[in-house]
Short mmCIF file of C-alpha atoms and ligand atoms in Angstrom, two decimals:
data_model
loop_
_atom_site.label_atom_id
_atom_site.label_comp_id
_atom_site.label_asym_id
_atom_site.label_seq_id
_atom_site.Cartn_x
_atom_site.Cartn_y
_atom_site.Cartn_z
CA MET A 12 12.16 -21.22 12.41
CA THR A 13 14.39 -21.21 15.53
CA SER A 14 13.25 -22.35 18.96
CA THR A 15 15.38 -19.83 20.84
CA ALA A 16 12.86 -17.00 20.93
CA ARG A 17 13.33 -16.08 24.60
CA PRO A 18 13.12 -12.37 25.38
CA VAL A 19 14.65 -10.66 28.41
CA SER A 20 11.74 -11.58 30.67
CA GLY A 21 12.02 -15.23 29.67
CA ARG A 22 8.58 -14.93 28.02
CA GLN A 23 7.87 -14.57 24.31
CA LEU A 24 6.83 -11.11 23.13
CA ARG A 25 3.18 -11.28 22.19
CA ILE A 26 2.84 -9.37 18.92
CA ALA A 27 -0.48 -8.35 17.36
CA VAL A 28 -0.35 -7.19 13.74
CA VAL A 29 -3.40 -5.21 12.59
CA GLY A 30 -4.00 -5.46 8.82
CA GLY A 31 -3.65 -8.46 6.53
CA SER A 32 -2.94 -6.88 3.14
CA ILE A 33 0.77 -6.44 2.26
CA THR A 34 2.68 -4.78 5.12
CA GLY A 35 0.93 -6.83 7.82
CA PRO A 36 1.61 -10.31 6.35
CA VAL A 37 5.22 -9.34 5.48
CA THR A 38 5.75 -8.27 9.11
CA ALA A 39 4.17 -11.46 10.46
CA LEU A 40 6.20 -13.76 8.17
CA LEU A 41 9.45 -11.98 9.03
CA LEU A 42 8.66 -12.28 12.74
CA LEU A 43 7.89 -15.99 12.42
CA HIS A 44 11.10 -16.55 10.45
CA ALA A 45 13.05 -14.72 13.15
CA GLY A 46 11.71 -17.08 15.81
CA PHE A 47 8.84 -15.07 17.31
CA ASP A 48 6.07 -17.59 17.89
CA GLU A 49 3.31 -15.49 19.43
CA VAL A 50 2.31 -13.54 16.35
CA THR A 51 -1.28 -12.92 15.32
CA VAL A 52 -2.63 -10.96 12.35
CA PHE A 53 -6.05 -9.36 12.66
CA GLU A 54 -7.74 -8.39 9.38
CA ALA A 55 -11.04 -6.50 9.25
CA ALA A 56 -12.23 -7.93 5.93
CA PRO A 57 -14.03 -11.25 6.19
CA GLU A 58 -12.38 -14.18 4.41
CA SER A 59 -15.19 -14.27 1.85
CA ALA A 60 -14.82 -10.59 0.89
CA PRO A 61 -13.78 -10.15 -2.74
CA ARG A 62 -10.41 -8.38 -2.72
CA GLY A 63 -7.97 -7.37 -5.40
CA GLY A 64 -5.68 -4.60 -6.47
CA GLY A 65 -3.56 -3.35 -9.28
CA LEU A 66 0.02 -2.98 -10.32
CA ILE A 67 2.72 -2.30 -7.70
CA GLY A 68 6.38 -1.60 -8.50
CA LEU A 69 8.78 -3.05 -5.93
CA GLU A 70 12.37 -1.86 -5.68
CA HIS A 71 15.33 -4.13 -4.99
CA CYS A 72 15.34 -3.70 -1.18
CA ALA A 73 11.71 -4.83 -0.94
CA LEU A 74 12.30 -7.63 -3.45
CA ASP A 75 15.21 -8.82 -1.34
CA VAL A 76 13.03 -8.96 1.78
CA LEU A 77 10.60 -11.23 -0.10
CA ASP A 78 13.53 -13.31 -1.35
CA ARG A 79 14.71 -13.81 2.22
CA LEU A 80 11.23 -15.07 3.07
CA GLY A 81 11.78 -17.78 0.46
CA ILE A 82 9.17 -16.39 -1.95
CA ALA A 83 10.43 -17.09 -5.46
CA GLN A 84 10.16 -13.96 -7.60
CA HIS A 85 8.38 -15.71 -10.48
CA GLU A 86 5.50 -16.39 -8.07
CA PHE A 87 4.57 -12.70 -7.88
CA VAL A 88 6.33 -11.14 -10.90
CA ALA A 89 4.52 -12.27 -14.03
CA HIS A 90 6.34 -9.99 -16.50
CA ASP A 91 9.98 -9.34 -15.72
CA SER A 92 10.52 -6.16 -17.74
CA GLU A 93 12.53 -3.42 -16.01
CA ALA A 94 11.64 -0.80 -18.60
CA VAL A 95 9.46 2.27 -18.09
CA VAL A 96 8.46 3.77 -21.43
CA GLN A 97 7.25 7.35 -21.16
CA MET A 98 5.39 8.85 -24.12
CA THR A 99 4.28 12.40 -24.66
CA ILE A 100 1.01 12.28 -26.61
CA ARG A 101 -0.05 14.98 -29.08
CA ASP A 102 -3.39 14.81 -30.89
CA ARG A 103 -3.80 11.27 -29.62
CA HIS A 104 -0.50 10.10 -31.15
CA PRO A 105 2.89 9.38 -29.51
CA ALA A 106 5.20 12.36 -30.03
CA GLU A 107 8.26 11.80 -27.86
CA VAL A 108 9.40 8.55 -26.24
CA ILE A 109 11.80 8.24 -23.31
CA ARG A 110 12.91 4.82 -22.06
CA ARG A 111 14.11 4.35 -18.48
CA THR A 112 15.14 1.36 -16.41
CA TYR A 113 13.26 0.81 -13.15
CA PRO A 114 15.41 -0.47 -10.29
CA GLY A 115 12.91 -3.19 -9.44
CA ARG A 116 10.06 -5.28 -10.86
CA ASN A 117 6.30 -4.98 -11.15
CA THR A 118 3.91 -7.21 -9.28
CA THR A 119 0.20 -6.86 -8.58
CA TRP A 120 -1.52 -6.56 -5.22
CA SER A 121 -3.38 -9.82 -5.91
CA LEU A 122 -0.27 -11.87 -6.77
CA LEU A 123 1.72 -10.51 -3.86
CA HIS A 124 -1.07 -10.80 -1.32
CA HIS A 125 -1.72 -14.41 -2.34
CA ALA A 126 1.99 -15.32 -2.13
CA LEU A 127 2.15 -13.87 1.39
CA ALA A 128 -1.18 -15.04 2.79
CA ARG A 129 -0.70 -18.65 1.72
CA ARG A 130 2.55 -18.81 3.72
CA LEU A 131 0.98 -17.70 7.00
CA PRO A 132 0.71 -20.81 9.18
CA ALA A 133 -2.79 -21.90 10.21
CA GLY A 134 -4.10 -19.92 13.16
CA VAL A 135 -1.99 -16.80 12.58
CA LEU A 136 -4.43 -14.83 10.39
CA HIS A 137 -7.81 -13.95 11.91
CA THR A 138 -10.16 -12.44 9.33
CA GLY A 139 -13.33 -10.47 10.02
CA MET A 140 -11.66 -8.88 13.07
CA ARG A 141 -11.93 -5.07 13.00
CA VAL A 142 -9.89 -3.28 15.65
CA THR A 143 -11.75 -0.32 17.14
CA ALA A 144 -9.70 0.70 20.20
CA LEU A 145 -6.41 0.29 22.03
CA THR A 146 -6.04 0.84 25.77
CA GLY A 147 -3.34 0.22 28.36
CA GLN A 148 -2.86 3.03 30.83
CA ALA A 149 -1.00 0.91 33.38
CA GLY A 150 -0.92 -2.63 32.11
CA GLN A 151 -0.33 -4.32 28.76
CA PRO A 152 -1.80 -2.98 25.52
CA VAL A 153 -5.32 -4.29 24.99
CA LEU A 154 -6.89 -4.32 21.54
CA ARG A 155 -10.65 -4.07 21.31
CA PHE A 156 -12.61 -5.33 18.30
CA SER A 157 -15.96 -4.34 16.79
CA ASP A 158 -17.54 -7.51 18.22
CA ARG A 159 -16.31 -6.46 21.73
CA HIS A 160 -13.71 -9.20 21.73
CA THR A 161 -10.38 -8.12 23.36
CA GLU A 162 -6.77 -9.30 22.90
CA LEU A 163 -3.67 -8.64 25.01
CA ALA A 164 -0.32 -7.89 23.37
CA ASP A 165 3.14 -6.59 24.27
CA LEU A 166 3.55 -4.91 20.90
CA VAL A 167 0.80 -3.80 18.52
CA VAL A 168 1.88 -3.29 14.90
CA PHE A 169 -0.65 -1.21 13.01
CA ALA A 170 -0.43 -2.00 9.29
CA ASP A 171 -4.06 -1.08 8.68
CA GLY A 172 -3.69 1.15 5.66
CA ARG A 173 -4.72 4.62 4.50
CA SER A 174 -7.65 5.09 6.87
CA SER A 175 -5.78 3.46 9.76
CA THR A 176 -7.55 3.07 13.08
CA GLY A 177 -4.10 2.92 14.68
CA ARG A 178 -3.18 6.35 13.29
CA ARG A 179 -6.53 7.77 14.46
CA LEU A 180 -5.87 6.45 17.98
CA LEU A 181 -2.14 7.21 18.30
CA ASP A 182 -1.65 10.27 16.08
CA PRO A 183 -5.12 11.79 15.76
CA ASP A 184 -4.08 15.19 14.37
CA ARG A 185 -2.75 13.65 11.15
CA THR A 186 -5.89 13.45 9.05
CA LEU A 187 -6.17 12.78 5.31
CA ARG A 188 -6.61 15.63 2.80
CA TYR A 189 -7.93 15.16 -0.71
CA ALA A 190 -5.38 16.23 -3.36
CA GLY A 191 -7.96 17.02 -6.07
CA TYR A 192 -7.56 14.10 -8.48
CA VAL A 193 -8.39 10.45 -8.82
CA ALA A 194 -6.52 7.35 -9.96
CA HIS A 195 -9.16 5.51 -12.00
CA ARG A 196 -8.13 1.88 -12.31
CA GLY A 197 -9.05 -1.17 -14.26
CA ILE A 198 -7.82 -4.52 -15.47
CA ALA A 199 -8.94 -5.08 -19.05
CA GLU A 200 -9.27 -8.72 -19.97
CA VAL A 201 -7.83 -8.10 -23.41
CA THR A 202 -4.66 -9.13 -25.18
CA PRO A 203 -2.08 -6.40 -24.50
CA PRO A 204 -1.55 -4.09 -27.51
CA SER A 205 1.28 -5.05 -29.82
CA GLY A 206 4.53 -5.57 -27.98
CA LEU A 207 3.32 -4.37 -24.56
CA ARG A 208 5.88 -5.94 -22.23
CA ASP A 209 6.87 -2.83 -20.33
CA PHE A 210 5.34 -0.27 -18.03
CA LEU A 211 3.94 2.42 -20.32
CA ARG A 212 3.30 5.98 -19.15
CA LEU A 213 1.33 8.29 -21.45
CA GLN A 214 1.25 12.04 -20.89
CA PRO A 215 -1.34 13.66 -23.17
CA CYS A 216 -1.36 17.10 -21.46
CA PRO A 217 -0.79 18.72 -18.06
CA GLY A 218 -3.23 17.40 -15.47
CA VAL A 219 -3.64 13.95 -17.05
CA GLN A 220 -1.60 10.75 -16.93
CA PHE A 221 -2.33 7.23 -18.16
CA ASN A 222 -0.28 4.18 -17.13
CA LEU A 223 -0.55 0.75 -18.68
CA ALA A 224 1.22 -2.55 -18.01
CA PRO A 225 0.68 -6.23 -18.79
CA VAL A 226 -0.64 -8.39 -15.93
CA PRO A 227 -1.58 -12.10 -15.91
CA ASP A 228 -5.24 -11.45 -16.79
CA GLY A 229 -4.72 -8.75 -19.42
CA CYS A 230 -3.77 -5.07 -19.07
CA ASP A 231 -3.68 -3.05 -15.88
CA TRP A 232 -4.32 0.68 -16.37
CA THR A 233 -4.45 3.75 -14.18
CA PHE A 234 -5.90 6.99 -15.51
CA TYR A 235 -5.25 10.09 -13.40
CA LEU A 236 -7.87 12.80 -13.88
CA GLY A 237 -8.77 15.92 -11.90
CA CYS A 238 -12.02 15.87 -9.92
CA THR A 239 -13.49 18.08 -7.19
CA SER A 240 -14.52 16.59 -3.87
CA ALA A 241 -18.19 17.11 -4.75
CA GLU A 242 -17.76 15.38 -8.13
CA TYR A 243 -16.02 12.46 -6.42
CA ALA A 244 -18.95 12.11 -4.00
CA GLN A 245 -21.41 12.16 -6.93
CA ARG A 246 -19.45 9.59 -8.94
CA PHE A 247 -18.45 7.22 -6.11
CA GLY A 248 -21.08 7.76 -3.43
CA ALA A 249 -19.06 9.36 -0.60
CA ASP A 250 -16.39 11.98 0.12
CA PRO A 251 -12.82 11.10 -0.98
CA THR A 252 -11.46 11.08 2.58
CA ARG A 253 -14.21 8.69 3.62
CA ARG A 254 -14.31 6.39 0.57
CA VAL A 255 -10.55 5.97 0.22
CA PHE A 256 -10.99 3.04 -2.19
CA ALA A 257 -13.95 3.01 -4.59
CA LEU A 258 -14.65 -0.67 -5.23
CA PRO A 259 -16.36 -1.86 -8.44
CA ARG A 260 -19.77 -1.61 -6.77
CA HIS A 261 -19.16 2.09 -5.96
CA VAL A 262 -18.30 3.05 -9.55
CA SER A 263 -21.40 4.77 -10.98
CA THR A 264 -22.38 4.99 -14.64
CA ALA A 265 -21.44 8.69 -14.48
CA ALA A 266 -17.92 7.73 -13.36
CA ARG A 267 -17.56 5.25 -16.23
CA THR A 268 -18.78 7.81 -18.75
CA HIS A 269 -16.39 10.45 -17.38
CA VAL A 270 -13.42 8.09 -17.81
CA ASP A 271 -14.49 6.78 -21.24
CA THR A 272 -15.04 10.32 -22.55
CA HIS A 273 -11.58 11.43 -21.43
CA ALA A 274 -10.02 8.31 -22.94
CA ASP A 275 -11.65 9.17 -26.31
CA LEU A 276 -10.51 12.78 -26.10
CA LEU A 277 -6.94 12.27 -24.95
CA LEU A 278 -5.56 8.77 -25.55
CA PRO A 279 -4.44 7.00 -28.72
CA ALA A 280 -7.30 4.91 -30.12
CA GLU A 281 -5.81 1.54 -29.07
CA HIS A 282 -5.45 2.71 -25.47
CA ALA A 283 -8.92 4.28 -25.38
CA ALA A 284 -10.26 0.93 -26.63
CA ILE A 285 -8.63 -0.84 -23.65
CA VAL A 286 -10.40 1.53 -21.25
CA HIS A 287 -13.75 0.97 -22.99
CA ALA A 288 -13.28 -2.81 -22.87
CA THR A 289 -12.78 -2.84 -19.09
CA THR A 290 -15.85 -4.08 -17.30
CA THR A 291 -14.61 -4.10 -13.71
CA ARG A 292 -13.32 -0.73 -12.57
CA MET A 293 -12.14 0.86 -9.36
CA ALA A 294 -10.92 4.27 -8.27
CA VAL A 295 -8.56 5.63 -5.66
CA PRO A 296 -8.74 9.29 -4.64
CA VAL A 297 -5.25 10.75 -4.25
CA LEU A 298 -4.77 11.87 -0.66
CA ASP A 299 -2.15 13.78 1.29
CA ILE A 300 -1.24 13.79 4.94
CA THR A 301 1.03 15.78 7.26
CA PRO A 302 4.37 13.93 7.43
CA PRO A 303 4.78 11.70 10.50
CA GLU A 304 7.01 12.77 13.39
CA ARG A 305 7.11 9.39 15.07
CA MET A 306 6.42 5.70 14.49
CA VAL A 307 6.50 4.35 18.07
CA TRP A 308 4.21 4.99 21.08
CA PRO A 309 4.31 3.60 24.61
CA VAL A 310 1.02 1.90 25.55
CA GLY A 311 0.86 0.84 29.18
CA THR A 312 3.89 -1.37 29.72
CA GLY A 313 4.06 -2.20 26.01
CA HIS A 314 4.30 -0.38 22.68
CA ALA A 315 2.40 0.31 19.50
CA VAL A 316 3.91 1.19 16.14
CA LEU A 317 2.55 2.45 12.80
CA LEU A 318 3.96 1.28 9.50
CA GLY A 319 3.13 1.11 5.79
CA ASP A 320 0.18 3.20 4.63
CA ALA A 321 -1.00 3.37 8.26
CA LEU A 322 2.04 5.50 9.04
CA ALA A 323 2.15 7.55 5.86
CA PRO A 324 -0.06 6.97 2.83
CA VAL A 325 1.85 8.49 -0.09
CA ARG A 326 0.73 9.48 -3.57
CA PRO A 327 0.83 6.57 -6.04
CA HIS A 328 3.30 8.39 -8.38
CA THR A 329 6.00 8.03 -5.74
CA ALA A 330 5.68 4.23 -6.13
CA ARG A 331 6.85 4.04 -2.51
CA GLY A 332 3.82 2.94 -0.45
CA ALA A 333 4.34 -0.82 -0.52
CA ASN A 334 8.13 -0.40 -0.67
CA ASN A 335 8.08 1.70 2.50
CA GLY A 336 5.87 -0.79 4.31
CA ILE A 337 8.07 -3.78 3.42
CA GLU A 338 11.33 -1.99 4.26
CA GLN A 339 9.91 -0.72 7.57
CA ALA A 340 8.71 -4.24 8.43
CA ALA A 341 12.19 -5.68 7.80
CA GLY A 342 13.80 -2.94 9.94
CA LEU A 343 11.30 -3.50 12.75
CA VAL A 344 11.96 -7.24 12.85
CA ALA A 345 15.74 -6.60 12.86
CA ALA A 346 15.33 -4.32 15.90
CA LEU A 347 13.06 -6.80 17.71
CA THR A 348 15.51 -9.60 16.99
CA GLN A 349 18.31 -7.66 18.70
CA HIS A 350 16.04 -7.42 21.74
CA ARG A 351 15.16 -11.11 21.67
CA LYS A 352 18.58 -12.57 20.98
CA TYR A 353 20.95 -10.12 22.62
CA ARG A 354 18.79 -8.45 25.27
CA ALA A 355 18.90 -5.05 23.57
CA ASP A 356 16.67 -2.57 25.37
CA LEU A 357 13.29 -2.83 23.62
CA THR A 358 12.35 0.86 23.80
CA ALA A 359 15.77 1.92 22.52
CA ALA A 360 15.59 -0.69 19.74
CA LEU A 361 12.21 0.64 18.62
CA HIS A 362 13.43 4.23 18.68
CA GLY A 363 16.52 3.23 16.71
CA TRP A 364 14.22 1.68 14.11
CA GLN A 365 12.16 4.87 14.02
CA ARG A 366 15.29 7.02 13.57
CA ARG A 367 16.35 4.87 10.63
CA HIS A 368 13.01 4.67 8.78
CA LEU A 369 11.16 7.93 9.54
CA PRO A 370 13.18 10.10 7.10
CA ALA A 371 12.30 7.88 4.11
CA ALA A 372 8.59 8.01 4.99
CA VAL A 373 8.70 11.81 5.38
CA ALA A 374 10.58 12.19 2.07
CA ALA A 375 7.96 10.12 0.23
CA VAL A 376 5.12 12.21 1.71
CA HIS A 377 6.82 15.39 0.42
CA ARG A 378 7.65 13.89 -2.94
CA GLY A 379 4.01 13.12 -3.86
CA PRO A 380 2.82 16.75 -4.19
CA GLU A 381 6.08 17.67 -5.97
CA ILE A 382 5.45 15.05 -8.66
CA GLY A 383 1.76 15.99 -8.82
CA HIS A 384 2.72 19.65 -9.30
CA ARG A 385 5.13 18.76 -12.11
CA LEU A 386 2.38 16.81 -13.87
CA GLY A 387 -0.19 19.56 -13.31
CA LEU A 388 -2.25 17.22 -11.12
CA GLY A 389 -3.94 18.31 -7.93
CA ILE A 390 -4.93 21.41 -6.01
CA ARG A 391 -2.31 24.14 -6.05
C1 FAD B 23 -2.78 3.49 -8.27
C2 FAD B 23 -1.80 3.00 -7.24
C3 FAD B 23 -0.52 2.61 -7.63
C4 FAD B 23 0.43 2.22 -6.68
N1 FAD B 23 1.67 1.86 -7.09
C5 FAD B 23 2.61 1.53 -6.16
C6 FAD B 23 3.93 1.17 -6.56
O1 FAD B 23 4.25 1.13 -7.76
N2 FAD B 23 4.84 0.86 -5.59
C7 FAD B 23 4.51 0.90 -4.26
O2 FAD B 23 5.39 0.62 -3.43
N3 FAD B 23 3.27 1.22 -3.86
C8 FAD B 23 2.32 1.54 -4.77
N4 FAD B 23 1.06 1.85 -4.37
C9 FAD B 23 0.75 1.89 -2.93
C10 FAD B 23 0.48 0.51 -2.36
O3 FAD B 23 -0.59 -0.10 -3.05
C11 FAD B 23 0.12 0.66 -0.89
O4 FAD B 23 1.10 1.46 -0.28
C12 FAD B 23 0.09 -0.67 -0.19
O5 FAD B 23 -0.93 -1.49 -0.71
C13 FAD B 23 -0.16 -0.45 1.30
O6 FAD B 23 -0.15 -1.69 1.93
P1 FAD B 23 -0.54 -1.78 3.47
O7 FAD B 23 -0.55 -3.24 3.77
O8 FAD B 23 0.33 -0.88 4.29
O9 FAD B 23 -2.00 -1.15 3.56
P2 FAD B 23 -3.35 -1.65 2.86
O10 FAD B 23 -3.06 -2.37 1.59
O11 FAD B 23 -4.26 -0.47 2.79
O12 FAD B 23 -3.94 -2.71 3.87
C14 FAD B 23 -4.49 -2.39 5.11
C15 FAD B 23 -5.25 -3.61 5.61
O13 FAD B 23 -5.72 -3.35 6.93
C16 FAD B 23 -7.08 -3.76 7.03
N5 FAD B 23 -7.71 -2.93 8.06
C17 FAD B 23 -8.06 -1.63 7.95
N6 FAD B 23 -8.58 -1.20 9.11
C18 FAD B 23 -8.55 -2.26 9.97
C19 FAD B 23 -8.96 -2.43 11.33
N7 FAD B 23 -9.47 -1.42 12.03
N8 FAD B 23 -8.79 -3.65 11.90
C20 FAD B 23 -8.24 -4.70 11.20
N9 FAD B 23 -7.85 -4.57 9.89
C21 FAD B 23 -7.99 -3.37 9.30
C22 FAD B 23 -7.64 -3.53 5.63
O14 FAD B 23 -8.81 -4.30 5.39
C23 FAD B 23 -6.46 -3.94 4.75
O15 FAD B 23 -6.48 -5.30 4.47
C24 FAD B 23 0.09 2.22 -5.31
C25 FAD B 23 -1.21 2.59 -4.90
C26 FAD B 23 -2.14 2.97 -5.85
C27 FAD B 23 -3.50 3.38 -5.41
#
């Protein structure tokens, strides 16, 4: 880390990052590596909260950002296959197989989050801190927390995910809309079926997709099935736009039965058996949002930005959510570094970053419904 982090004013920029999942810790680590010392991450979940997540494909740009942070790839990539094997299923048997090469590698949320979080120096990450408001009419941005605590910052980076408080405060008209289907997820603690090294995508019929991949503890699967809003509320206890992640404790017996029944009807027997053998399950309703028109807002004399899922949660089929967050974080830190080292105008630097990264976020938002439509998934 350099010791030359003097901004134009002669004072360090005070940067508050909201969200400690993937995008937030990547942003904080990049900032620290670039010589910004006054960086704090605020995460709503308490340290003791059980957290975990499934498979995430990262493309080469995002992998390179992690490389530059000194995170060895074997630490978060357990299986280094680049293959995506797509199978059309007829009468529960593979009919047609297409093999593609993915320009990246698969990790899991848990491996990646752990690799990032353990590198944050002591005192940077503050858990159990839920941001509820941001003010700053004349002066600096002030973050307010659920326990009434407040924090001053020059720049607030909202990386607080799909139901972002930052988006609600800065861009309130962009609300989430349910797309009409659910990604049921599980990690089966079973030996992967014969020869499973690759990412496997099964397509039994329009409106259904099943993905399977090896992970350190067994097999990670995602089963996309249609579901009305009312059915989602019955199966997972709340509306899809409110319960944007159904944790294991929200998965009812009815939800398990629904998934098991569809596995028996549609999947080859060995894949249906994996679903049945999965004790801990989760679900993610697929959501859409109006594409963003901006990423940067003035707040008093400072700024706030949205990035990652906070800016634009995209459908999982795009495989772009985490990639977008990591690439946006790297671009943001490059812009801030120009300000710090070479006295670039901060507002112009932030708008330059926005101009560079907004089109990719907008494209990914559009691409989700296109893929869903092609697969027969979602409300049309
Ligand atoms: C089935 C599925 C498959 C996917 N596959 C891929 C893939 O292959 N490739 C890919 O790139 N992406 C993929 N994604 C998307 C990817 O998982 C997300 O885009 C990524 O996790 C978003 O990271 P994030 O850090 O921006 O947000 P999140 O992971 O949602 O984290 C937000 C964090 O902010 C915290 N928080 C929320 N509100 C507050 C608050 N008010 N105050 C403080 N903290 C707060 C939360 O507790 C959380 O820790 C997939 C998603 C799903 C569901």
